[in-house]
Tab-separated table of C-alpha atoms in Angstrom:
chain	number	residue	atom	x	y	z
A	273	UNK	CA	-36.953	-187.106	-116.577
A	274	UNK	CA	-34.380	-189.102	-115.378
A	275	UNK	CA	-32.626	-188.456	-112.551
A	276	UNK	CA	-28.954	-187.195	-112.095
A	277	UNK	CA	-26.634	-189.407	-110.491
A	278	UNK	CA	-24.063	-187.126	-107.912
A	279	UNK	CA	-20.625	-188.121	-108.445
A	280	UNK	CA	-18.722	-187.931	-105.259
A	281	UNK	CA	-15.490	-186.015	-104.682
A	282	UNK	CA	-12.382	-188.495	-104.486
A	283	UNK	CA	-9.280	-187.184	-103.096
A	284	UNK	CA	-6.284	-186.779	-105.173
A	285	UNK	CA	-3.120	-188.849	-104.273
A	286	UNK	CA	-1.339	-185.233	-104.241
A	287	UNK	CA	-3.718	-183.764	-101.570
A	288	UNK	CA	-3.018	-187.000	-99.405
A	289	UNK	CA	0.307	-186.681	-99.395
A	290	UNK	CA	0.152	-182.635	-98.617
A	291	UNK	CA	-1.749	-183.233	-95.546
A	292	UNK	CA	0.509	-186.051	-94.472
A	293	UNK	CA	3.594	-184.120	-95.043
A	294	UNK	CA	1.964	-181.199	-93.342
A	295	UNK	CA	0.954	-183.055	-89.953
A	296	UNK	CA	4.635	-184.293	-89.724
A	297	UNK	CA	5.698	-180.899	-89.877
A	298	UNK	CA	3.415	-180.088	-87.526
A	299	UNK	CA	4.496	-182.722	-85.121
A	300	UNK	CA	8.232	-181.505	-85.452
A	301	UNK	CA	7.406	-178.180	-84.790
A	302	UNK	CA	5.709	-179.583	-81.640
A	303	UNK	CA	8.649	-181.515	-80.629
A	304	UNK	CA	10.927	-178.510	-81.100
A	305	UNK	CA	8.666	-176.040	-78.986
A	306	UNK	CA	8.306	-178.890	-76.545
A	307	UNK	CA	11.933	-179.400	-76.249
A	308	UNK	CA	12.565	-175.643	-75.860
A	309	UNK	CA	10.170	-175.580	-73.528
A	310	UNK	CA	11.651	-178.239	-71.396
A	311	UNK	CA	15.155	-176.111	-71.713
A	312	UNK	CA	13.294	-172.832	-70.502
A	313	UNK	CA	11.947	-174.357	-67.381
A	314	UNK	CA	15.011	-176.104	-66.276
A	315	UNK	CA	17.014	-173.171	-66.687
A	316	UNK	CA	13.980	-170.861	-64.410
A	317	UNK	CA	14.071	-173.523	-62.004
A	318	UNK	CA	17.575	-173.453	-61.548
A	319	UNK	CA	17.754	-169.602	-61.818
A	320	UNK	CA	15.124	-169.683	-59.073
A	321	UNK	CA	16.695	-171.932	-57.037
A	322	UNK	CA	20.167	-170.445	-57.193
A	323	UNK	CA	18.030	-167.446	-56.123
A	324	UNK	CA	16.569	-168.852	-53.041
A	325	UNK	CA	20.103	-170.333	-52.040
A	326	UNK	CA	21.628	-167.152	-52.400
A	327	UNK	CA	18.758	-165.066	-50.789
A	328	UNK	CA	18.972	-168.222	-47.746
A	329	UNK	CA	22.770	-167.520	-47.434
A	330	UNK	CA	22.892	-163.942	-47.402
A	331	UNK	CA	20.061	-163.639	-44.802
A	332	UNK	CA	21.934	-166.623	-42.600
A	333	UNK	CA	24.951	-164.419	-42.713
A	334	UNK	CA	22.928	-161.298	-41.937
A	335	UNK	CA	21.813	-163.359	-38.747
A	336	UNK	CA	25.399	-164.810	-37.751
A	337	UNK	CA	26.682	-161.422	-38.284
A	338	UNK	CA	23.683	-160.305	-35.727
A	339	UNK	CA	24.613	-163.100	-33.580
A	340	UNK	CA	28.329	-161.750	-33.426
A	341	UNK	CA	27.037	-158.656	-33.018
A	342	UNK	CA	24.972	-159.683	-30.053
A	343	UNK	CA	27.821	-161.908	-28.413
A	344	UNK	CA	30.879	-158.824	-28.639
A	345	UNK	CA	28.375	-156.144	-27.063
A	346	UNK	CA	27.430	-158.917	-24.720
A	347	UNK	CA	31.021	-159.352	-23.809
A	348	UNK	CA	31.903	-155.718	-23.783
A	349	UNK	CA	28.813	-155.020	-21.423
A	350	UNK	CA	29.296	-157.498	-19.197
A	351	UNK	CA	33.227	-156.598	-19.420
A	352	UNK	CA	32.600	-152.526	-19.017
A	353	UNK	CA	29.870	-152.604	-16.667
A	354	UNK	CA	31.685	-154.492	-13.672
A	355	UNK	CA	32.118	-152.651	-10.948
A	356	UNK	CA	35.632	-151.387	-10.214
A	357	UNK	CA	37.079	-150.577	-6.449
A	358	UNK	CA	38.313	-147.144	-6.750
A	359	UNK	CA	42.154	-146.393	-5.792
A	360	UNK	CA	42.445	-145.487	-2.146
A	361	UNK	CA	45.396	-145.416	0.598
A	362	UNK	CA	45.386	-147.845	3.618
A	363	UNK	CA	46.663	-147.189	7.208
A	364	UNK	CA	48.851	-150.714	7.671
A	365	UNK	CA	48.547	-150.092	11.441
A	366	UNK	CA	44.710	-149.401	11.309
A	367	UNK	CA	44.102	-152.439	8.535
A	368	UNK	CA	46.574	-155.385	7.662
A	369	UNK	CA	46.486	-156.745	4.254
A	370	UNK	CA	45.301	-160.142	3.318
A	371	UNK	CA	46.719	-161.343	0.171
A	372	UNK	CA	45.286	-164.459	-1.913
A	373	UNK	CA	48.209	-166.203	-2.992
A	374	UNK	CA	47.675	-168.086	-5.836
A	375	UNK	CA	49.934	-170.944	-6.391
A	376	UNK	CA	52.955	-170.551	-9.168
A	377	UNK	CA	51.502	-166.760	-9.365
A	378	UNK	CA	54.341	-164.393	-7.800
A	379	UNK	CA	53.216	-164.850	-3.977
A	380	UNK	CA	56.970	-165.774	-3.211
A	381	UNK	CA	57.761	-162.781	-4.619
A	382	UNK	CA	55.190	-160.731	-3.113
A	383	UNK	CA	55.923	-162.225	0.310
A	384	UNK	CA	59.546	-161.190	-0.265
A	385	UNK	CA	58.435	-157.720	-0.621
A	386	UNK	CA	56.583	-158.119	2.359
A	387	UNK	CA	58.972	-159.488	4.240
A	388	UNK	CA	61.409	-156.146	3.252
A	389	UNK	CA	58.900	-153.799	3.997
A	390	UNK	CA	58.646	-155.248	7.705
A	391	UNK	CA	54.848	-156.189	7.397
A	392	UNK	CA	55.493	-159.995	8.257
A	393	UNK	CA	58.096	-162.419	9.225
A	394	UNK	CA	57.857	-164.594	6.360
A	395	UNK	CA	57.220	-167.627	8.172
A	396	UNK	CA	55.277	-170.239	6.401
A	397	UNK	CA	55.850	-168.343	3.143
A	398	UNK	CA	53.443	-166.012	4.775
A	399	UNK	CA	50.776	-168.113	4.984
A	400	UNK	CA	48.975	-168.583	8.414
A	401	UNK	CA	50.152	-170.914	10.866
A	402	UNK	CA	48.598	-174.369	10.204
A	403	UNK	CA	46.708	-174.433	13.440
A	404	UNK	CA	44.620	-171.266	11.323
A	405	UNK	CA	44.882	-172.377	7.446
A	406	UNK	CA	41.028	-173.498	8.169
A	407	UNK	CA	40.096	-170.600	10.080
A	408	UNK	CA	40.928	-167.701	7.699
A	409	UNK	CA	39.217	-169.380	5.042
A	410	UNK	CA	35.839	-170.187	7.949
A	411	UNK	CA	33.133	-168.511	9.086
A	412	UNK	CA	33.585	-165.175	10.036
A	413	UNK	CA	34.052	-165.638	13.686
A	414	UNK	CA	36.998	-167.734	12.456
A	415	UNK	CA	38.324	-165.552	10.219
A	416	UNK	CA	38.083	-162.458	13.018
A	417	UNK	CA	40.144	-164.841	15.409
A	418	UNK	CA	42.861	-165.283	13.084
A	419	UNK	CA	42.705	-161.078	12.787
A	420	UNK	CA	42.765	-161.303	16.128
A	421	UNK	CA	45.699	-163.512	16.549
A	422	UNK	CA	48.171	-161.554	14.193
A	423	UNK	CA	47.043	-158.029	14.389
A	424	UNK	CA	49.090	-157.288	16.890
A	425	UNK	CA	52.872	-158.568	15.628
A	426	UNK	CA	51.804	-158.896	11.427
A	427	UNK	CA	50.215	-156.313	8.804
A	428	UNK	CA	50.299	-158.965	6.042
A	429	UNK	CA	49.286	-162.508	6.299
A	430	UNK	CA	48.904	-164.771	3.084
A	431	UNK	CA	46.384	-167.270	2.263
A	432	UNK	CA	47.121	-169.914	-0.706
A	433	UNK	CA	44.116	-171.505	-0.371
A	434	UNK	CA	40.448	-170.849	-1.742
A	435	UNK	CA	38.278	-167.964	-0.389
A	436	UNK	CA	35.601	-168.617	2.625
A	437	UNK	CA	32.017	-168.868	0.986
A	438	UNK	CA	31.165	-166.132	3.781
A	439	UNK	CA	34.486	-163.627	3.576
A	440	UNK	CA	34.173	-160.462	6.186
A	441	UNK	CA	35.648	-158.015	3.555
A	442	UNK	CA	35.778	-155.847	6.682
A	443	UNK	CA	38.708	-157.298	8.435
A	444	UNK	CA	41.546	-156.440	5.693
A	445	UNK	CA	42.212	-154.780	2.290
A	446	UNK	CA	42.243	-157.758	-0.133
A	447	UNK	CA	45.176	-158.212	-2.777
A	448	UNK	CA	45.793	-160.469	-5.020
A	449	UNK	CA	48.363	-161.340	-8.562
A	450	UNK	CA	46.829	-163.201	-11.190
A	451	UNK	CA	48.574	-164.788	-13.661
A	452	UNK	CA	47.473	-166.406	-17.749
A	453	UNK	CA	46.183	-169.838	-16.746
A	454	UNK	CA	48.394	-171.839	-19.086
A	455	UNK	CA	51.547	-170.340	-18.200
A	456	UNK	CA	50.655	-170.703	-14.268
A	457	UNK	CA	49.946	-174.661	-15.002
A	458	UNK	CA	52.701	-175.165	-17.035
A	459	UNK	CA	54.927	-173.382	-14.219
A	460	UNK	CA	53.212	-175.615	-11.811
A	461	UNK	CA	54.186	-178.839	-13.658
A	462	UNK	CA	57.759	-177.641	-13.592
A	463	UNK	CA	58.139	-176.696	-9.904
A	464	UNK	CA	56.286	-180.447	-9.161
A	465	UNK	CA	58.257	-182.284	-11.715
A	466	UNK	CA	61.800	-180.700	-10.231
A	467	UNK	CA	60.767	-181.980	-6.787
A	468	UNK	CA	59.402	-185.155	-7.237
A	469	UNK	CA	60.642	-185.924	-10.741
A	470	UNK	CA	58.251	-186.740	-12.995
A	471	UNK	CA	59.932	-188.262	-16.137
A	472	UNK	CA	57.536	-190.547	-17.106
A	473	UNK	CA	54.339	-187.868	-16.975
A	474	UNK	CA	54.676	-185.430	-20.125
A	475	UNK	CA	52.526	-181.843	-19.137
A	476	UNK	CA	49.855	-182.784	-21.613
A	477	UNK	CA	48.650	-185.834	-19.431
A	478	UNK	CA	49.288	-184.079	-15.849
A	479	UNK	CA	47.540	-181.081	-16.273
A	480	UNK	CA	44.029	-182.594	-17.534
A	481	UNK	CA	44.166	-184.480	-14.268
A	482	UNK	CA	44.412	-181.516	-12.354
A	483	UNK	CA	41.287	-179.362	-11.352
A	484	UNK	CA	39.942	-177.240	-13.913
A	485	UNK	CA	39.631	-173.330	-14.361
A	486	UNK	CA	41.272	-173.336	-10.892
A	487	UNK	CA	41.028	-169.531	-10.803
A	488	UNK	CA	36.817	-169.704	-10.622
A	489	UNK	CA	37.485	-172.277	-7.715
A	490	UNK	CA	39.494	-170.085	-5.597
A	491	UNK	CA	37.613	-167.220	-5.629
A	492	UNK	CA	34.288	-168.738	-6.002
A	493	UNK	CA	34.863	-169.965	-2.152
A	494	UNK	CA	35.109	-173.291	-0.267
A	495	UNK	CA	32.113	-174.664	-1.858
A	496	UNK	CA	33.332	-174.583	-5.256
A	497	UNK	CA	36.691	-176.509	-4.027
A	498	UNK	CA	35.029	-180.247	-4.701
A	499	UNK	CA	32.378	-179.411	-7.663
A	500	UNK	CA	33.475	-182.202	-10.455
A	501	UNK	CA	35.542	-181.072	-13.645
A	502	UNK	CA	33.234	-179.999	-16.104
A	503	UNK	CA	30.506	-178.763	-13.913
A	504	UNK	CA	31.360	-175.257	-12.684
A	505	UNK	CA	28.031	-173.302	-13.600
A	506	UNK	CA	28.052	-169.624	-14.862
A	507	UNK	CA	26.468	-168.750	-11.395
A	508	UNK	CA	30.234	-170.369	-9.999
A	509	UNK	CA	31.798	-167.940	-12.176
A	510	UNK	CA	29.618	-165.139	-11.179
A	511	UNK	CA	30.205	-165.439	-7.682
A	512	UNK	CA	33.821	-165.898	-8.206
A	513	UNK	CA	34.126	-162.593	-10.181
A	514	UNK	CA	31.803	-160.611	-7.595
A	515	UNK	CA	34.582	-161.906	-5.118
A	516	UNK	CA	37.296	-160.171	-7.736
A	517	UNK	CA	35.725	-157.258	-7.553
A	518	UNK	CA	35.895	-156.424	-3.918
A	519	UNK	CA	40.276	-156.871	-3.446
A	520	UNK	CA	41.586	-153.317	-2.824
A	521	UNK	CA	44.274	-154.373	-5.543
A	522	UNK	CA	44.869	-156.592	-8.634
A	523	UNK	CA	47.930	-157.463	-9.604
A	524	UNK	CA	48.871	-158.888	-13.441
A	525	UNK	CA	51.873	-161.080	-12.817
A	526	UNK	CA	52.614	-160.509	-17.207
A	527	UNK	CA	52.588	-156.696	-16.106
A	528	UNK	CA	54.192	-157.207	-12.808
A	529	UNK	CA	56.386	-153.848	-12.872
A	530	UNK	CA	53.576	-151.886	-13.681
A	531	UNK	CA	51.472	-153.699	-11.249
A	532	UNK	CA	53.499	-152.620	-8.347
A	533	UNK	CA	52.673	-148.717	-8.583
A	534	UNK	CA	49.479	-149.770	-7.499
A	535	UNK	CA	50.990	-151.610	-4.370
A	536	UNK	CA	53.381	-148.516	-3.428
A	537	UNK	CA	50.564	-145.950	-3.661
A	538	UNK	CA	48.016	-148.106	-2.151
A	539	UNK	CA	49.848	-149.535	0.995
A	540	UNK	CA	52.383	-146.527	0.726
A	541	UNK	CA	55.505	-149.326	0.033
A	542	UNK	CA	58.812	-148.086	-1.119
A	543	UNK	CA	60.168	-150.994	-1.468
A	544	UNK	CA	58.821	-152.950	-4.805
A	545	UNK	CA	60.884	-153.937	-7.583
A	546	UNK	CA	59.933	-157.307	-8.725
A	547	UNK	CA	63.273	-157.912	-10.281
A	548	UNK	CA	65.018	-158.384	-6.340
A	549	UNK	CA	62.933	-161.534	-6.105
A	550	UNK	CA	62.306	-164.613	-7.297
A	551	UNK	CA	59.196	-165.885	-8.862
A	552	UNK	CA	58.952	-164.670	-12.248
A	553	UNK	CA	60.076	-167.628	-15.059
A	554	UNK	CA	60.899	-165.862	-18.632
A	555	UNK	CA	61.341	-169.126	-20.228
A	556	UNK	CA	57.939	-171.002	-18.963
A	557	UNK	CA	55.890	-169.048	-21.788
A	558	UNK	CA	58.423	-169.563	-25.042
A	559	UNK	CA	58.639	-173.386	-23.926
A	560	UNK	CA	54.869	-173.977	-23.473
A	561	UNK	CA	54.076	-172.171	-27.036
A	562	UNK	CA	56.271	-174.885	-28.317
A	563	UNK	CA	54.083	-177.521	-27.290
A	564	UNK	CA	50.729	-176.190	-27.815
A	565	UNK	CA	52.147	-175.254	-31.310
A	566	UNK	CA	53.304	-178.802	-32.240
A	567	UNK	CA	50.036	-180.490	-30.527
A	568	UNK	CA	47.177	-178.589	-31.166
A	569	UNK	CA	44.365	-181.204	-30.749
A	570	UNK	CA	45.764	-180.725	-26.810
A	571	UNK	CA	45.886	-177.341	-27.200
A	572	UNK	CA	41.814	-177.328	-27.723
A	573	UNK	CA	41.576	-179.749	-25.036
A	574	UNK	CA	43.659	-177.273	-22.690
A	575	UNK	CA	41.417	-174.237	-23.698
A	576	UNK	CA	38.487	-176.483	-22.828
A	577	UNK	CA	40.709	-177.199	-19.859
A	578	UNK	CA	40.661	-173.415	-18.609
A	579	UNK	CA	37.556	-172.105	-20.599
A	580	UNK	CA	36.397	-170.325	-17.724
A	581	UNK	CA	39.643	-169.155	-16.340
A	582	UNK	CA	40.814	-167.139	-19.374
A	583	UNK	CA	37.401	-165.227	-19.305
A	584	UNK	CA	38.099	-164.604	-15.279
A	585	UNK	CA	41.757	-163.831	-16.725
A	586	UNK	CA	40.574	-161.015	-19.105
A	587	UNK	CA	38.254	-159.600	-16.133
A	588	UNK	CA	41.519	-159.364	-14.159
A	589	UNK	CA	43.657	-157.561	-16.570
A	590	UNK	CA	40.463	-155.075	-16.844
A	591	UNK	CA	40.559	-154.230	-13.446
A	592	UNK	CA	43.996	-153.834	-13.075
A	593	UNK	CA	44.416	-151.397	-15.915
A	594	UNK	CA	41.183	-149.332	-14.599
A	595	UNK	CA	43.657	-149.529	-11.211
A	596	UNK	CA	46.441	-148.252	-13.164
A	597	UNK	CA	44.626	-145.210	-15.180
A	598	UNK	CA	43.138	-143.994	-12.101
A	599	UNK	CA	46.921	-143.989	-10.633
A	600	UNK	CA	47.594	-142.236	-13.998
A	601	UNK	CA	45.189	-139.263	-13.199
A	602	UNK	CA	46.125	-138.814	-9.231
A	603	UNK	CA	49.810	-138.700	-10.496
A	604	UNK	CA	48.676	-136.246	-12.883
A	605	UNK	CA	46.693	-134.252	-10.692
A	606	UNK	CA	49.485	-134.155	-8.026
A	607	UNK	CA	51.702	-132.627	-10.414
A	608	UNK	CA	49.404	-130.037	-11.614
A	609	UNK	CA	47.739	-129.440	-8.640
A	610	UNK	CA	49.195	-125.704	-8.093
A	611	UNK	CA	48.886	-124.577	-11.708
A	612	UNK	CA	46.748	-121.659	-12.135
A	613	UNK	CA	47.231	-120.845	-16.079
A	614	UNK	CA	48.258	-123.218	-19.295
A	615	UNK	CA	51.874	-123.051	-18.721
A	616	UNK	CA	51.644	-123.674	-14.809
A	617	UNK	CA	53.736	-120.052	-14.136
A	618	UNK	CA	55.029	-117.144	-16.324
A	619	UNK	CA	54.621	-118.744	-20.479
A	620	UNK	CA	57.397	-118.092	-22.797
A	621	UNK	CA	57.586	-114.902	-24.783
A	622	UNK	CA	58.041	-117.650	-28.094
């Protein structure tokens, strides 16, 4: 038998081609997905990341708002928890009254009123003799010699210097007028310029060569007097509002006519109307808005200037307005005092 011969299986040119044609289709397809592919995760990446950038910003603002927060009930605390001196009367014969005279800050004034009430001569301005200007602000052995020394022909004697580091709050009932630091420094230029005539030296230059947050320094004590510009600490400022705290009477030079309710009831003065004396300057504030308004790059430099002073400022006005609404209630409770029903007496039959 002979044997078969196996004829092997060619391809057809058509079955070639198909699978050719086929793969390239294939390959397209790939290419497409691929493509689509690459679209998808560019637009999930960005998706996410927009995501994370708005998740980041929301929770940064949910911690500056916290921070805010923290800082305003910070403020407020520190602001609402200080102790205030509560409204009593004085016997001038029993106690004279030491006043802190700040400079460009209504002390004239005040010394005018002092002068009219017959506590002092107004010698000096009412300041102490100099022979004593280093005494009352000394040890206390000092300052008791100076109480010594005018007891006996003064009730009021003025200081326009800083505060002793050691004061004997025991010798006198403290007062004091405080007045916004830019409007005292600009008033300050003007008084110096109209006596020695200072053409040539605009404000902006004079009063960053002057000592800074001057406020802190006085009532911070002698010790603070020669600490560089730039380096008063918070514990300065501490100190310095402690000190605050302790004067029988605040006075707000911007509130002056309210102030001086305080004064009469305190030291029992009739005679207080701000408007008989000199020391108040309407014009100082409208002229010095002018030029912080036209340079403000100084203007941030003069806040830097006083940073410490307009916080010390703001403590002030505090205490004199908790001076003021306890005046509010004795007035009230003086007037009331002998009403026994809602209508004080016999009500109305309508």
């Amino acid at each position: 038998k002979k044997k078969k011969k196996k004829k092997s299986i060619q391809p057809s040119v058509y079955t070639l081609f198909d699978i050719e044609r086929n793969m390239v289709d294939i390959l397209k397809i790939i290419v497409i997905l691929q493509f689509f592919f690459i679209i998808f995760l560019i637009i999930d990446i960005d998706s996410i990341f927009e995501k994370s950038i708005s998740e980041n910003r929301l929770e940064n603002e949910h911690e500056n708002e916290n921070v805010n927060v923290n800082v305003n009930e910070n403020v407020n605390e520190n602001l609402y928890n200080i102790s205030i001196t509560h409204l009593k009367t004085f016997d001038r014969e029993k106690l004279s009254i030491y006043y802190l005279h700040i400079h460009k800050s209504g002390g004239s004034m005040i010394c005018g009123i002092a002068v009219e009430n017959n506590l002092t001569n107004g010698i000096h301005n009412c300041n102490a003799d100099k022979k004593f200007q280093n005494y009352i602000k000394g040890t206390r052995e000092q300052q008791r010699t100076v109480k010594e020394y005018y007891e006996k022909t003064l009730s009021f004697i003025s200081n326009e210097k800083e505060l002793s580091d050691n004061v004997d709050w025991s010798l006198y009932s403290y007062m004091t007028t405080i007045r916004h630091p830019f409007n005292r420094a600009y008033s300050h230029y003007n008084h110096v310029n109209s006596v020695y005539k200072l053409i040539d030296i605009p404000f902006q230059k004079w009063v960053l060569n002057q000592p800074d947050n001057l406020l802190v320094r006085l009532f911070c004590g002698t010790s603070c007097n020669d600490v560089p510009q730039g380096n008063l600490t918070e514990n300065h400022f501490r100190r310095a509002l402690d000190n605050l705290q302790k004067f029988d009477v605040v006075l707000i030079l911007e509130n002056i006519s309210e102030s001086m309710k305080i004064v009469n009831y305190v030291y029992q003065i009739n005679k207080t109307d701000p408007e008989l004396h000199r020391g108040i300057d309407r014009g100082t504030q409208a002229a010095l808005e002018e030029i912080l308004e036209s340079d403000p790059e100084f203007a941030h430099r003069l806040h830097l200037h006083y940073s410490l002073d307009l916080v010390f400022y703001d403590y002030a006005r505090y205490i004199n307005s908790q001076l003021l609404q306890q005046l509010e209630k004795q007035e009230i409770n003086d007037v009331y005092k002998n009403c026994y029903n809602s209508c004080c007496g016999r009500c109305s039959r309508h």
